Amino acid sequence: MKILVTGGAGYIGSHTLIELYAAGHTAIVVDNLYNSSKESLRRVAKIVGVDEIPFYELDIRDRAGLESVFAAHHFDCCIHFAGLKAVGESVEKPLEYYENNMNGTFVLLDVMRNHGCKNIIFSSSATVYGDPVEIPITENCPKGKCTNPYGQTKSMLEEVLKDVQKADPEWNVVLLRYFNPIGAHCSGTIGENPNGIPNNLMPYITQVAVGKRKELGVFGNDYDTPDGTGVRDYIHVVDLANAHVCALRAIAQKCGLGIYNIGTGHGYSVLDVVNAFVKVNGVEVPYVIKPRRPGDIATCYCNPAKAKAELGWEAKYGIEDMCRDSWNWQKNNPDGYQ
Ligand code: NAD
Ligand code: UFG
Protein backbone atom coordinates (compact mmCIF):
# COMPACT_ATOMS: atom_id res chain seq x y z
CA MET A 1 0.00 0.00 0.00
CA LYS A 2 1.01 3.62 -0.41
CA ILE A 3 0.80 5.27 3.00
CA LEU A 4 0.80 8.91 4.08
CA VAL A 5 2.64 9.10 7.40
CA THR A 6 1.94 12.37 9.21
CA GLY A 7 4.50 13.09 11.93
CA GLY A 8 6.74 10.44 10.38
CA ALA A 9 9.98 12.16 11.43
CA GLY A 10 9.09 11.75 15.12
CA TYR A 11 9.88 8.99 17.57
CA ILE A 12 7.13 6.48 16.81
CA GLY A 13 6.74 7.54 13.16
CA SER A 14 10.41 6.96 12.32
CA HIS A 15 10.30 3.44 13.79
CA THR A 16 7.07 2.70 11.98
CA LEU A 17 8.60 3.69 8.63
CA ILE A 18 11.13 0.88 9.00
CA GLU A 19 8.43 -1.72 9.62
CA LEU A 20 6.34 -0.36 6.72
CA TYR A 21 9.27 -0.73 4.33
CA ALA A 22 10.02 -4.21 5.67
CA ALA A 23 6.42 -5.22 4.97
CA GLY A 24 6.66 -3.94 1.39
CA HIS A 25 4.64 -0.72 1.77
CA THR A 26 5.58 2.67 0.35
CA ALA A 27 5.56 5.63 2.75
CA ILE A 28 5.47 9.39 2.17
CA VAL A 29 6.12 11.57 5.21
CA VAL A 30 4.52 14.92 6.04
CA ASP A 31 5.99 16.62 9.11
CA ASN A 32 6.51 20.24 10.14
CA LEU A 33 9.61 19.24 12.14
CA TYR A 34 8.26 21.04 15.21
CA ASN A 35 9.48 18.21 17.42
CA SER A 36 11.82 16.31 15.11
CA SER A 37 14.55 16.70 12.53
CA LYS A 38 15.25 15.49 9.01
CA GLU A 39 18.19 13.57 10.42
CA SER A 40 15.83 10.85 11.70
CA LEU A 41 14.58 10.33 8.14
CA ARG A 42 18.14 10.19 6.79
CA ARG A 43 18.91 7.48 9.31
CA VAL A 44 15.72 5.56 8.52
CA ALA A 45 16.70 5.66 4.83
CA LYS A 46 20.06 4.14 5.72
CA ILE A 47 18.46 1.37 7.77
CA VAL A 48 15.98 0.42 5.06
CA GLY A 49 18.56 0.82 2.26
CA VAL A 50 17.02 3.59 0.15
CA ASP A 51 18.48 6.94 -0.95
CA GLU A 52 15.83 8.94 0.85
CA ILE A 53 12.42 8.74 2.43
CA PRO A 54 9.95 10.88 0.42
CA PHE A 55 9.28 13.86 2.66
CA TYR A 56 7.25 17.07 2.65
CA GLU A 57 8.11 19.65 5.29
CA LEU A 58 4.58 20.81 5.87
CA ASP A 59 2.14 21.60 8.65
CA ILE A 60 -0.98 19.46 8.29
CA ARG A 61 -3.06 22.57 9.04
CA ASP A 62 -1.77 24.00 5.75
CA ARG A 63 -4.74 22.92 3.64
CA ALA A 64 -3.33 24.07 0.29
CA GLY A 65 -0.04 22.33 0.98
CA LEU A 66 -1.76 19.12 1.99
CA GLU A 67 -4.03 19.28 -1.08
CA SER A 68 -0.97 19.44 -3.30
CA VAL A 69 0.53 16.37 -1.60
CA PHE A 70 -2.69 14.46 -2.24
CA ALA A 71 -2.78 15.73 -5.82
CA ALA A 72 0.69 14.26 -6.36
CA HIS A 73 0.03 10.86 -4.76
CA HIS A 74 -2.78 8.38 -4.52
CA PHE A 75 -2.73 7.19 -0.90
CA ASP A 76 -4.34 3.95 0.24
CA CYS A 77 -4.19 4.90 3.90
CA CYS A 78 -2.94 7.54 6.33
CA ILE A 79 -1.13 6.75 9.57
CA HIS A 80 -1.68 9.89 11.61
CA PHE A 81 1.04 10.52 14.19
CA ALA A 82 1.32 14.31 13.83
CA GLY A 83 0.42 16.08 17.02
CA LEU A 84 1.76 17.77 20.11
CA LYS A 85 2.22 15.31 22.97
CA ALA A 86 3.73 16.88 26.10
CA VAL A 87 1.21 16.60 28.94
CA GLY A 88 2.68 19.39 31.09
CA GLU A 89 3.08 21.78 28.18
CA SER A 90 -0.53 21.16 27.17
CA VAL A 91 -1.67 22.44 30.58
CA GLU A 92 0.33 25.64 30.03
CA LYS A 93 -0.61 26.09 26.36
CA PRO A 94 -4.10 24.61 25.99
CA LEU A 95 -5.04 26.68 22.94
CA GLU A 96 -1.93 25.65 21.03
CA TYR A 97 -2.65 21.99 21.81
CA TYR A 98 -6.33 22.12 20.90
CA GLU A 99 -5.55 24.11 17.76
CA ASN A 100 -2.75 21.90 16.51
CA ASN A 101 -4.17 18.49 17.36
CA MET A 102 -7.85 19.12 16.64
CA ASN A 103 -7.59 21.49 13.70
CA GLY A 104 -4.71 19.53 12.15
CA THR A 105 -6.83 16.39 12.19
CA PHE A 106 -9.90 18.22 10.83
CA VAL A 107 -7.94 19.54 7.86
CA LEU A 108 -6.34 16.15 7.27
CA LEU A 109 -9.68 14.28 7.33
CA ASP A 110 -11.32 16.77 5.00
CA VAL A 111 -8.49 16.63 2.47
CA MET A 112 -8.42 12.83 2.68
CA ARG A 113 -12.14 12.71 1.99
CA ASN A 114 -11.81 15.14 -0.93
CA HIS A 115 -9.30 12.77 -2.49
CA GLY A 116 -11.21 9.57 -1.77
CA CYS A 117 -8.75 8.28 0.83
CA LYS A 118 -10.96 6.96 3.62
CA ASN A 119 -8.58 4.78 5.59
CA ILE A 120 -6.85 6.04 8.72
CA ILE A 121 -4.87 4.68 11.65
CA PHE A 122 -4.86 7.14 14.54
CA SER A 123 -2.34 7.39 17.40
CA SER A 124 -4.50 7.38 20.47
CA SER A 125 -3.37 6.81 24.01
CA ALA A 126 -4.08 4.95 27.21
CA THR A 127 -4.64 8.42 28.63
CA VAL A 128 -8.24 8.23 27.29
CA TYR A 129 -9.06 5.80 30.12
CA GLY A 130 -8.25 8.47 32.73
CA ASP A 131 -7.98 6.71 36.09
CA PRO A 132 -9.18 3.34 34.76
CA VAL A 133 -12.08 1.59 36.43
CA GLU A 134 -10.60 -1.84 35.64
CA ILE A 135 -7.10 -3.34 35.57
CA PRO A 136 -6.01 -4.83 33.27
CA ILE A 137 -7.76 -2.36 30.97
CA THR A 138 -9.81 -3.82 28.12
CA GLU A 139 -11.22 -1.75 25.27
CA ASN A 140 -14.64 -2.04 26.95
CA CYS A 141 -13.39 -0.07 29.91
CA PRO A 142 -15.24 3.26 29.83
CA LYS A 143 -13.23 6.28 28.86
CA GLY A 144 -12.37 8.42 31.86
CA LYS A 145 -11.83 12.02 32.73
CA CYS A 146 -8.63 13.30 31.14
CA THR A 147 -6.72 15.61 33.45
CA ASN A 148 -4.99 17.64 30.74
CA PRO A 149 -5.65 19.22 27.32
CA TYR A 150 -3.37 16.75 25.52
CA GLY A 151 -5.45 13.82 26.75
CA GLN A 152 -8.65 15.68 25.91
CA THR A 153 -7.54 16.06 22.30
CA LYS A 154 -6.94 12.30 22.01
CA SER A 155 -10.30 11.48 23.54
CA MET A 156 -12.19 14.03 21.45
CA LEU A 157 -10.45 13.02 18.24
CA GLU A 158 -11.45 9.41 18.87
CA GLU A 159 -15.07 10.58 18.99
CA VAL A 160 -14.64 12.67 15.83
CA LEU A 161 -13.20 9.69 13.99
CA LYS A 162 -15.95 7.38 15.22
CA ASP A 163 -18.59 9.83 13.98
CA VAL A 164 -16.90 10.18 10.60
CA GLN A 165 -16.88 6.40 10.19
CA LYS A 166 -20.48 6.10 11.35
CA ALA A 167 -21.68 8.74 8.90
CA ASP A 168 -19.85 7.14 5.98
CA PRO A 169 -19.14 3.40 6.39
CA GLU A 170 -16.72 3.55 3.47
CA TRP A 171 -14.27 4.84 6.06
CA ASN A 172 -12.03 2.36 7.87
CA VAL A 173 -10.77 3.82 11.13
CA VAL A 174 -8.35 2.10 13.49
CA LEU A 175 -7.76 3.75 16.86
CA LEU A 176 -4.61 2.41 18.47
CA ARG A 177 -4.41 3.21 22.16
CA TYR A 178 -0.70 3.12 22.90
CA PHE A 179 0.46 2.40 26.42
CA ASN A 180 4.00 3.58 27.31
CA PRO A 181 6.35 3.33 24.32
CA ILE A 182 10.08 3.15 25.15
CA GLY A 183 13.14 1.51 23.56
CA ALA A 184 14.67 2.15 20.17
CA HIS A 185 15.64 0.42 16.94
CA CYS A 186 18.35 -2.22 17.49
CA SER A 187 20.78 -0.27 15.26
CA GLY A 188 21.00 2.39 17.99
CA THR A 189 20.77 5.08 15.29
CA ILE A 190 17.20 6.27 15.86
CA GLY A 191 15.32 6.81 19.10
CA GLU A 192 13.44 9.22 21.30
CA ASN A 193 14.89 12.72 21.20
CA PRO A 194 13.12 14.93 23.74
CA ASN A 195 13.71 18.67 23.83
CA GLY A 196 14.91 20.05 27.16
CA ILE A 197 14.23 18.23 30.40
CA PRO A 198 12.51 14.91 29.65
CA ASN A 199 8.99 14.48 31.05
CA ASN A 200 8.89 10.73 30.61
CA LEU A 201 10.58 8.10 32.69
CA MET A 202 12.87 6.29 30.25
CA PRO A 203 14.45 9.34 28.60
CA TYR A 204 15.11 10.71 32.08
CA ILE A 205 16.75 7.44 33.16
CA THR A 206 18.97 7.34 30.06
CA GLN A 207 20.03 10.97 30.55
CA VAL A 208 20.98 10.23 34.16
CA ALA A 209 22.91 7.13 33.05
CA VAL A 210 24.82 9.10 30.40
CA GLY A 211 25.70 11.81 32.93
CA LYS A 212 23.52 14.63 31.59
CA ARG A 213 21.35 14.72 34.74
CA LYS A 214 22.37 14.12 38.33
CA GLU A 215 19.62 11.80 39.51
CA LEU A 216 16.16 10.55 38.70
CA GLY A 217 13.25 11.91 40.74
CA VAL A 218 10.83 9.07 41.49
CA PHE A 219 7.42 10.71 41.66
CA GLY A 220 5.86 9.14 44.74
CA ASN A 221 6.47 5.87 46.60
CA ASP A 222 3.18 5.79 48.47
CA TYR A 223 0.87 4.52 45.72
CA ASP A 224 -1.18 1.39 46.25
CA THR A 225 1.25 -0.73 44.17
CA PRO A 226 3.69 -3.51 45.20
CA ASP A 227 6.60 -1.12 45.86
CA GLY A 228 4.62 2.11 46.15
CA THR A 229 5.80 3.59 42.82
CA GLY A 230 3.64 4.03 39.70
CA VAL A 231 3.01 0.98 37.52
CA ARG A 232 2.82 1.23 33.71
CA ASP A 233 2.63 -0.99 30.65
CA TYR A 234 5.89 -0.22 28.84
CA ILE A 235 6.00 -1.34 25.24
CA HIS A 236 8.97 -1.55 22.89
CA VAL A 237 8.60 1.03 20.14
CA VAL A 238 9.42 -1.59 17.49
CA ASP A 239 6.51 -3.73 18.71
CA LEU A 240 4.34 -0.63 18.61
CA ALA A 241 5.52 0.12 15.08
CA ASN A 242 4.55 -3.39 14.03
CA ALA A 243 1.04 -2.90 15.36
CA HIS A 244 0.55 -0.34 12.57
CA VAL A 245 1.53 -2.89 9.94
CA CYS A 246 -1.02 -5.32 11.42
CA ALA A 247 -3.65 -2.56 11.48
CA LEU A 248 -3.03 -1.97 7.77
CA ARG A 249 -4.00 -5.57 7.11
CA ALA A 250 -7.28 -5.00 8.98
CA ILE A 251 -7.87 -1.85 6.93
CA ALA A 252 -7.26 -3.78 3.70
CA GLN A 253 -9.98 -6.18 4.83
CA LYS A 254 -12.35 -3.24 5.39
CA CYS A 255 -12.55 -3.46 9.15
CA GLY A 256 -14.83 -0.44 9.61
CA LEU A 257 -14.10 0.87 13.11
CA GLY A 258 -11.49 -0.90 15.22
CA ILE A 259 -10.25 0.12 18.66
CA TYR A 260 -7.23 -1.63 20.18
CA ASN A 261 -5.04 -1.44 23.24
CA ILE A 262 -1.41 -1.67 22.24
CA GLY A 263 0.61 -2.75 25.24
CA THR A 264 2.27 -5.88 26.58
CA GLY A 265 -0.22 -6.61 29.34
CA HIS A 266 2.54 -6.44 31.98
CA GLY A 267 2.84 -3.69 34.56
CA TYR A 268 6.23 -2.54 35.81
CA SER A 269 6.83 -0.04 38.59
CA VAL A 270 9.24 2.87 38.32
CA LEU A 271 11.71 0.98 40.50
CA ASP A 272 11.28 -2.21 38.41
CA VAL A 273 12.31 -0.21 35.35
CA VAL A 274 15.26 1.41 37.13
CA ASN A 275 16.45 -1.97 38.44
CA ALA A 276 16.07 -3.67 35.05
CA PHE A 277 17.98 -0.82 33.39
CA VAL A 278 20.84 -1.01 35.89
CA LYS A 279 21.04 -4.80 35.64
CA VAL A 280 20.92 -5.09 31.85
CA ASN A 281 23.26 -2.22 31.09
CA GLY A 282 25.66 -2.34 34.04
CA VAL A 283 25.34 1.40 34.70
CA GLU A 284 24.34 3.45 37.74
CA VAL A 285 21.03 5.32 37.95
CA PRO A 286 20.94 7.29 41.21
CA TYR A 287 17.45 8.31 42.27
CA VAL A 288 15.63 10.20 45.00
CA ILE A 289 12.00 9.86 46.04
CA LYS A 290 10.01 13.00 45.29
CA PRO A 291 6.37 13.94 45.88
CA ARG A 292 3.71 12.54 43.56
CA ARG A 293 3.37 14.28 40.18
CA PRO A 294 -0.04 15.94 39.89
CA GLY A 295 -2.39 14.06 37.56
CA ASP A 296 -0.51 10.73 37.79
CA ILE A 297 -2.39 7.53 38.49
CA ALA A 298 -1.14 4.51 40.44
CA THR A 299 -1.52 1.71 37.92
CA CYS A 300 -2.12 1.46 34.18
CA TYR A 301 -1.68 -1.70 32.17
CA CYS A 302 -3.81 -3.35 29.56
CA ASN A 303 -5.26 -6.57 28.37
CA PRO A 304 -3.97 -6.74 24.77
CA ALA A 305 -6.02 -9.85 23.83
CA LYS A 306 -8.24 -8.04 21.34
CA ALA A 307 -5.28 -6.86 19.25
CA LYS A 308 -3.96 -10.43 19.20
CA ALA A 309 -7.30 -11.95 18.24
CA GLU A 310 -8.33 -9.40 15.61
CA LEU A 311 -5.07 -7.91 14.33
CA GLY A 312 -2.81 -10.91 14.87
CA TRP A 313 -0.49 -8.58 16.78
CA GLU A 314 1.32 -9.17 20.04
CA ALA A 315 4.38 -7.70 21.69
CA LYS A 316 7.59 -9.71 21.29
CA TYR A 317 10.00 -7.69 23.39
CA GLY A 318 10.31 -7.58 27.17
CA ILE A 319 11.41 -4.93 29.64
CA GLU A 320 15.09 -5.96 29.40
CA ASP A 321 15.07 -5.52 25.60
CA MET A 322 13.48 -2.10 26.07
CA CYS A 323 16.13 -1.05 28.62
CA ARG A 324 19.00 -2.36 26.47
CA ASP A 325 17.80 -0.63 23.31
CA SER A 326 16.99 2.68 25.02
CA TRP A 327 20.52 2.75 26.41
CA ASN A 328 22.10 1.71 23.12
CA TRP A 329 20.45 4.71 21.45
CA GLN A 330 21.32 7.17 24.24
CA LYS A 331 24.95 6.15 24.68
CA ASN A 332 25.62 6.29 20.93
CA ASN A 333 23.78 9.63 20.60
CA PRO A 334 24.21 11.54 23.86
CA ASP A 335 22.84 14.67 22.18
CA GLY A 336 20.14 12.94 20.16
CA TYR A 337 20.14 13.92 16.49
CA GLN A 338 22.31 17.00 17.00
P1 NAD B 1 6.85 13.00 18.31
O1 NAD B 1 6.69 14.40 18.82
O2 NAD B 1 8.21 12.42 18.29
O3 NAD B 1 6.24 12.90 16.82
C1 NAD B 1 5.17 13.69 16.39
C2 NAD B 1 5.57 14.36 15.10
O4 NAD B 1 4.49 15.17 14.62
C3 NAD B 1 6.78 15.29 15.26
O5 NAD B 1 7.76 14.94 14.30
C4 NAD B 1 6.22 16.69 15.02
O6 NAD B 1 7.18 17.54 14.41
C5 NAD B 1 5.03 16.39 14.12
N1 NAD B 1 3.95 17.38 14.13
C6 NAD B 1 3.30 17.90 15.22
N2 NAD B 1 2.34 18.76 14.82
C7 NAD B 1 2.36 18.76 13.46
C8 NAD B 1 1.60 19.44 12.47
N3 NAD B 1 0.63 20.30 12.79
N4 NAD B 1 1.89 19.23 11.16
C9 NAD B 1 2.86 18.37 10.81
N5 NAD B 1 3.62 17.69 11.71
C10 NAD B 1 3.37 17.89 13.01
O7 NAD B 1 5.84 12.08 19.13
P2 NAD B 1 5.71 10.49 19.17
O8 NAD B 1 6.10 10.04 20.52
O9 NAD B 1 6.34 9.89 17.97
O10 NAD B 1 4.12 10.36 19.09
C11 NAD B 1 3.45 10.13 17.87
C12 NAD B 1 1.95 10.14 18.13
O11 NAD B 1 1.64 9.14 19.11
C13 NAD B 1 1.43 11.47 18.70
O12 NAD B 1 0.16 11.72 18.16
C14 NAD B 1 1.32 11.17 20.19
O13 NAD B 1 0.36 11.97 20.81
C15 NAD B 1 0.91 9.70 20.18
N6 NAD B 1 1.23 9.00 21.43
C16 NAD B 1 2.50 9.03 21.90
C17 NAD B 1 2.80 8.40 23.11
C18 NAD B 1 4.20 8.45 23.67
O14 NAD B 1 4.36 8.19 24.86
N7 NAD B 1 5.23 8.75 22.88
C19 NAD B 1 1.80 7.72 23.82
C20 NAD B 1 0.51 7.69 23.29
C21 NAD B 1 0.23 8.34 22.08
N1 UFG C 1 8.11 9.07 36.54
C1 UFG C 1 9.01 9.32 37.54
N2 UFG C 1 10.01 10.22 37.29
C2 UFG C 1 10.14 10.88 36.10
C3 UFG C 1 9.20 10.60 35.08
C4 UFG C 1 8.19 9.70 35.33
O1 UFG C 1 8.93 8.75 38.62
O2 UFG C 1 11.06 11.70 35.96
C5 UFG C 1 7.06 8.06 36.78
C6 UFG C 1 5.65 8.61 36.68
O3 UFG C 1 5.23 9.16 37.92
C7 UFG C 1 4.86 7.36 36.26
C8 UFG C 1 5.87 6.58 35.41
O4 UFG C 1 7.15 7.08 35.78
O5 UFG C 1 4.55 6.60 37.39
C9 UFG C 1 5.67 6.79 33.91
O6 UFG C 1 5.65 8.18 33.62
P1 UFG C 1 5.77 8.74 32.14
O7 UFG C 1 5.77 10.23 32.23
O8 UFG C 1 6.91 8.10 31.43
O9 UFG C 1 4.46 8.19 31.44
P2 UFG C 1 2.92 8.43 31.82
O10 UFG C 1 2.35 7.08 32.08
O11 UFG C 1 2.76 9.45 32.84
O12 UFG C 1 2.37 9.05 30.46
C10 UFG C 1 2.67 8.47 29.20
C11 UFG C 1 2.69 9.58 28.14
C12 UFG C 1 1.32 10.14 27.96
C13 UFG C 1 0.34 9.06 27.68
C14 UFG C 1 0.40 8.00 28.77
C15 UFG C 1 -0.49 6.84 28.48
O13 UFG C 1 3.57 10.61 28.50
O14 UFG C 1 1.32 10.99 26.85
O15 UFG C 1 1.74 7.51 28.88
O16 UFG C 1 -0.23 6.38 27.19
F1 UFG C 1 -0.90 9.58 27.66
PDB file of N, CA and C in Angstrom, residues 60 110 153 215 282 288 329:
ATOM      1  N   ILE A  60       0.264  20.059   8.815  1.00  0.00           N
ATOM      2  CA  ILE A  60      -0.982  19.464   8.295  1.00  0.00           C
ATOM      3  C   ILE A  60      -2.156  20.445   8.344  1.00  0.00           C
ATOM      4  N   ASP A 110     -10.572  16.159   6.105  1.00  0.00           N
ATOM      5  CA  ASP A 110     -11.315  16.774   5.005  1.00  0.00           C
ATOM      6  C   ASP A 110     -10.576  16.580   3.679  1.00  0.00           C
ATOM      7  N   THR A 153      -7.544  16.069  23.772  1.00  0.00           N
ATOM      8  CA  THR A 153      -7.539  16.058  22.297  1.00  0.00           C
ATOM      9  C   THR A 153      -7.601  14.620  21.784  1.00  0.00           C
ATOM     10  N   GLU A 215      20.350  12.938  38.938  1.00  0.00           N
ATOM     11  CA  GLU A 215      19.619  11.803  39.510  1.00  0.00           C
ATOM     12  C   GLU A 215      18.175  11.824  39.018  1.00  0.00           C
ATOM     13  N   GLY A 282      24.478  -2.474  33.183  1.00  0.00           N
ATOM     14  CA  GLY A 282      25.657  -2.339  34.042  1.00  0.00           C
ATOM     15  C   GLY A 282      26.039  -0.894  34.296  1.00  0.00           C
ATOM     16  N   VAL A 288      16.175   9.737  43.705  1.00  0.00           N
ATOM     17  CA  VAL A 288      15.629  10.204  44.996  1.00  0.00           C
ATOM     18  C   VAL A 288      14.102  10.137  44.890  1.00  0.00           C
ATOM     19  N   TRP A 329      20.714   3.463  22.163  1.00  0.00           N
ATOM     20  CA  TRP A 329      20.452   4.714  21.447  1.00  0.00           C
ATOM     21  C   TRP A 329      21.096   5.892  22.181  1.00  0.00           C
TER      22      TRP A 329
END
